[in-house]
Short mmCIF file of C-alpha atoms in Angstrom, two decimals:
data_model
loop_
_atom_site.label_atom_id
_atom_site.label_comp_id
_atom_site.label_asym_id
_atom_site.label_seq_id
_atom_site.Cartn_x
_atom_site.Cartn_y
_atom_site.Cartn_z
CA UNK A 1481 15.14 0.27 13.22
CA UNK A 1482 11.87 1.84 12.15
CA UNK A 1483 9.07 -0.11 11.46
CA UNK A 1484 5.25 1.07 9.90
CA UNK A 1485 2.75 0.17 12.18
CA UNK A 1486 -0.72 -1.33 10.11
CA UNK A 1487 -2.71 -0.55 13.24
CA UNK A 1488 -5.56 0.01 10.88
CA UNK A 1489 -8.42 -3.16 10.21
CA UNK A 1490 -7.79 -4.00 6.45
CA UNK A 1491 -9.12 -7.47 5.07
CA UNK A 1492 -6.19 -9.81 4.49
CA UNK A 1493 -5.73 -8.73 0.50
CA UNK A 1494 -5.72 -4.96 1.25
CA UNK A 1495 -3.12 -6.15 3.86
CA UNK A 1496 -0.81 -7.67 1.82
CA UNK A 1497 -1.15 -4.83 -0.46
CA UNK A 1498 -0.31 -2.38 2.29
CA UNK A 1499 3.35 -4.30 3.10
CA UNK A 1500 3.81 -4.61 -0.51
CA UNK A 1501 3.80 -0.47 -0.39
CA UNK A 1502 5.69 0.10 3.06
CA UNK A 1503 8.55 -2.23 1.72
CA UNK A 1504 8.03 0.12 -1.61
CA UNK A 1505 8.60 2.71 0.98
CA UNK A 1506 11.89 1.29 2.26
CA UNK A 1507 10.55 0.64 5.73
CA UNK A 1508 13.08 -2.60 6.91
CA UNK A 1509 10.00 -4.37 9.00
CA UNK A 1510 6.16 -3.84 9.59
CA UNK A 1511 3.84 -4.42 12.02
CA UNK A 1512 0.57 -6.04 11.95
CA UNK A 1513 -2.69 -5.80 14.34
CA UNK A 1514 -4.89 -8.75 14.73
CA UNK A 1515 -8.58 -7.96 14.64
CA UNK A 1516 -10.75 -10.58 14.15
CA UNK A 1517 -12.55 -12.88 16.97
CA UNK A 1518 -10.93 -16.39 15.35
CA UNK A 1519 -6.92 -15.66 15.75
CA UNK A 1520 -6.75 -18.49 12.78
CA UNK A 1521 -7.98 -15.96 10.44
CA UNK A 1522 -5.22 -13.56 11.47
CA UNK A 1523 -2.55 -16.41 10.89
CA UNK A 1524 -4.07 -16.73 7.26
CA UNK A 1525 -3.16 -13.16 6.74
CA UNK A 1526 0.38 -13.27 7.68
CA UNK A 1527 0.41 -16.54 5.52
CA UNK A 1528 -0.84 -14.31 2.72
CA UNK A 1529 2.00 -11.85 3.73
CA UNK A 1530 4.68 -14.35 3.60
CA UNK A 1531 3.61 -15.49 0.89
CA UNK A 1532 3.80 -12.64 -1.03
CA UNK A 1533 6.64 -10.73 -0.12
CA UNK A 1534 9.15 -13.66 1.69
CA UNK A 1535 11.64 -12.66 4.08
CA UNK A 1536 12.25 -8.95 2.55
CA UNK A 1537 10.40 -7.77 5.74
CA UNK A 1538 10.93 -8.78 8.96
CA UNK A 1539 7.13 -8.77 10.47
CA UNK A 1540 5.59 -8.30 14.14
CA UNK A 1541 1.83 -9.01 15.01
CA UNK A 1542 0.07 -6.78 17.78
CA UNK A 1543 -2.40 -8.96 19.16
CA UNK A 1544 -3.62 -5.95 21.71
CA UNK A 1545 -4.76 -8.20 24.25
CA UNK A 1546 -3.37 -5.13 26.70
CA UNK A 1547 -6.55 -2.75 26.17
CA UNK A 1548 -9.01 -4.22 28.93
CA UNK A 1549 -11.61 -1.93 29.60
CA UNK A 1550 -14.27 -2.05 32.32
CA UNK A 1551 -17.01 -2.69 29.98
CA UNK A 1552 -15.24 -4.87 28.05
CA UNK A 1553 -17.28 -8.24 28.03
CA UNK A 1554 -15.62 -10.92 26.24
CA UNK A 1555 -12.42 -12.28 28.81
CA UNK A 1556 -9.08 -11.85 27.10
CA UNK A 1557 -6.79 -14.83 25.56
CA UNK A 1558 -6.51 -17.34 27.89
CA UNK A 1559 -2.41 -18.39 27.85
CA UNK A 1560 -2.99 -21.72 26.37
CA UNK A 1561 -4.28 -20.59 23.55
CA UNK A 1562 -1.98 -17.72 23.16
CA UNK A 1563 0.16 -20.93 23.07
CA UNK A 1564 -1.07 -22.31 20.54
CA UNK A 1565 -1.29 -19.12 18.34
CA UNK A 1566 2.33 -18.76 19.37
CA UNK A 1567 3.32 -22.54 18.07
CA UNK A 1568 0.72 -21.36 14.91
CA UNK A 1569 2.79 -18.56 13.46
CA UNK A 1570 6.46 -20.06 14.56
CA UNK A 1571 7.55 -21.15 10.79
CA UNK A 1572 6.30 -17.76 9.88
CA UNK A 1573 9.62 -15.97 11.09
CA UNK A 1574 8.32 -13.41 12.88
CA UNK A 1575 10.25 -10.45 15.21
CA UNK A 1576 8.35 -10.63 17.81
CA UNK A 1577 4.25 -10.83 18.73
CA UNK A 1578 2.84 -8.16 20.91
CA UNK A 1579 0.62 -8.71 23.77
CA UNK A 1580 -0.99 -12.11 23.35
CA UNK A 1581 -2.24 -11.84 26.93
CA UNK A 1582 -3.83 -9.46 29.35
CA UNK A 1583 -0.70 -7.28 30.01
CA UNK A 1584 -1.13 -7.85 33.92
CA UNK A 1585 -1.20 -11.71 33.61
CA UNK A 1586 2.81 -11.47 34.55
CA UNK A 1587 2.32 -15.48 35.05
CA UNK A 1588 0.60 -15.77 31.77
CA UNK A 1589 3.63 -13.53 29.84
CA UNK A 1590 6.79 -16.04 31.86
CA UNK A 1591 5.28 -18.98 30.70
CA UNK A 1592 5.12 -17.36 26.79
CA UNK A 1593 8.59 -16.29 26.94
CA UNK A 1594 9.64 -19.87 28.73
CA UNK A 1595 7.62 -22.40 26.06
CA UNK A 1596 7.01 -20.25 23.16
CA UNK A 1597 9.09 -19.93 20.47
CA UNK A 1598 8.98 -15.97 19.38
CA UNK A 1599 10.01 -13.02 21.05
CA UNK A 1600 6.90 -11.30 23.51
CA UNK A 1601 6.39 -7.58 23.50
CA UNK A 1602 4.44 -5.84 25.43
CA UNK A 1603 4.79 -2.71 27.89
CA UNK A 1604 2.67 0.03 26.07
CA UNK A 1605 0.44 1.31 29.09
CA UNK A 1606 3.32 0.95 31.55
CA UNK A 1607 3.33 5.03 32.72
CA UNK A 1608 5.48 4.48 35.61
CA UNK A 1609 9.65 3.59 35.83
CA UNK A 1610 9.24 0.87 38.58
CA UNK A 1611 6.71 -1.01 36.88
CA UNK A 1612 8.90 -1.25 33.36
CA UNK A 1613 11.65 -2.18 35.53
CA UNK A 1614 9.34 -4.92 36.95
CA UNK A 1615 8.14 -6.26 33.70
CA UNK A 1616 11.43 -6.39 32.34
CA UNK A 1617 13.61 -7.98 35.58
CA UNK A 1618 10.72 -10.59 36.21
CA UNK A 1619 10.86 -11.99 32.87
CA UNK A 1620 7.43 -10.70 31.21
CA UNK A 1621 8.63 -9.22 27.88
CA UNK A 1622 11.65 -9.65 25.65
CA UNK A 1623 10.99 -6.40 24.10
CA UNK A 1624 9.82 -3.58 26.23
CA UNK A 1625 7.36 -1.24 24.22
CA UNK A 1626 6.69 1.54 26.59
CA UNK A 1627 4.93 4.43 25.36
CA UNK A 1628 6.25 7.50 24.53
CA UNK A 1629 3.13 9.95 25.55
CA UNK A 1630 2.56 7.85 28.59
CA UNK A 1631 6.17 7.12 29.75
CA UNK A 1632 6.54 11.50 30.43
CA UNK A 1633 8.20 11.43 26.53
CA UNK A 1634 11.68 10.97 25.62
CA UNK A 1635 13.31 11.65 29.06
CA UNK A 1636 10.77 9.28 30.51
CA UNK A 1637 12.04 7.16 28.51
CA UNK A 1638 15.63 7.28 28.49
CA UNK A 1639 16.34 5.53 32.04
CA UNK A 1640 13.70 2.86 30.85
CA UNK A 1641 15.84 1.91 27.87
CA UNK A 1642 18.80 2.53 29.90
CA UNK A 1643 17.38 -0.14 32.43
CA UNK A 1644 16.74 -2.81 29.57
CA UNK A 1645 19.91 -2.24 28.06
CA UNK A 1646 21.84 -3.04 31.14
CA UNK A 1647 20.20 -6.15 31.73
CA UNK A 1648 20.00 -7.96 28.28
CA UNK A 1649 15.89 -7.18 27.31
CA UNK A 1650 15.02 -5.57 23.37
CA UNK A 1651 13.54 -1.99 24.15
CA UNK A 1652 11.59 -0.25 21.38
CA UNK A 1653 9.51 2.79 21.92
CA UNK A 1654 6.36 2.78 21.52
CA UNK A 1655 3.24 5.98 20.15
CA UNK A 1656 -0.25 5.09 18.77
CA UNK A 1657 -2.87 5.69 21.52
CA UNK A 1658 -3.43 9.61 21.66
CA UNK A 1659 -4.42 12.15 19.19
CA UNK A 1660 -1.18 13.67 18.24
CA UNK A 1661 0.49 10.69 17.92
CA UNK A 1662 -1.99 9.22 15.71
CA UNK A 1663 -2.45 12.53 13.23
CA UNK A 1664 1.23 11.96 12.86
CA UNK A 1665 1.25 8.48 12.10
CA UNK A 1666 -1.37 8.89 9.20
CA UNK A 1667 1.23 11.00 7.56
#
């Protein structure tokens, strides 16, 4: 199913606002992108959601703990509290949440997926077959997210989803990080 991405940093009224027009829209499901430095804060905003709307959206949460750069100089979630966000947003009935760890702490993602309690997704800067076939054999994701500009496009894709059909694991395709793919999403 298709699902609007809110990749964009709204405060948490202007976010509520923004389902309330993509369910408008007829979009089944949205997708929201934590921001802010205190995770709590992003919890109060799908509260708000709920709130607001109920269960006539499913919702996902992109925590983008994936995007480590070099100069980057605050560390990434530490899995115990990705845990504990996790545990935080279970009665919220959410689809899945998106990278709540560095995406190469494969350790880190198991031990999500084995004491957590919703879906992880993940898989966005995978470029390559072998490593998508990795993430999803070893047990990282439960939804596989590659991206469609960096997975060679649609025929990169296809033996990718092929893959993670055969063996049981959610794949969705992913496109936000490059130019064309963004112009086209503000439509």
């Amino acid at each position: 199913k298709a699902y609007a991405s809110l990749g964009q940093r709204r405060d948490r009224a202007d976010t509520v606002d923004a389902v309330g027009q993509r369910i408008a829209e007829g979009y089944p499901a949205v997708k929201l992108r934590f921001w802010r430095d205190d995770w709590r804060e992003e919890v109060k905003t799908v509260e708000a959601v709920r709130k607001a709307h109920g269960d006539r959206i499913a919702l996902m949460v992109d925590c983008n703990q994936a995007w480590r750069m070099q100069w980057d100089a605050t560390p990434s979630r530490p899995v115990d509290e990705a845990l504990e966000l996790i545990r935080a947003l279970e009665p919220l009935n959410l689809t899945w949440i998106e990278e709540p760890v560095f995406r190469g702490d494969y350790e880190g993602l198991q031990r999500l997926r084995r004491e957590g309690c919703i879906p992880i997704a993940g898989g966005e800067l995978t470029r390559e077959v072998h490593e998508s076939r990795f993430l999803a054999d070893d047990g990282c994701y439960d939804v596989l997210q590659s991206d469609v500009a960096l997975a060679g496009g649609i025929s990169g894709l296809a033996p990718i989803a092929r893959h993670c059909h055969d063996i049981g694991v959610t794949f969705t395709p992913h496109t936000w990080g490059n130019g064309i793919m963004v112009a086209a999403a503000l439509q």
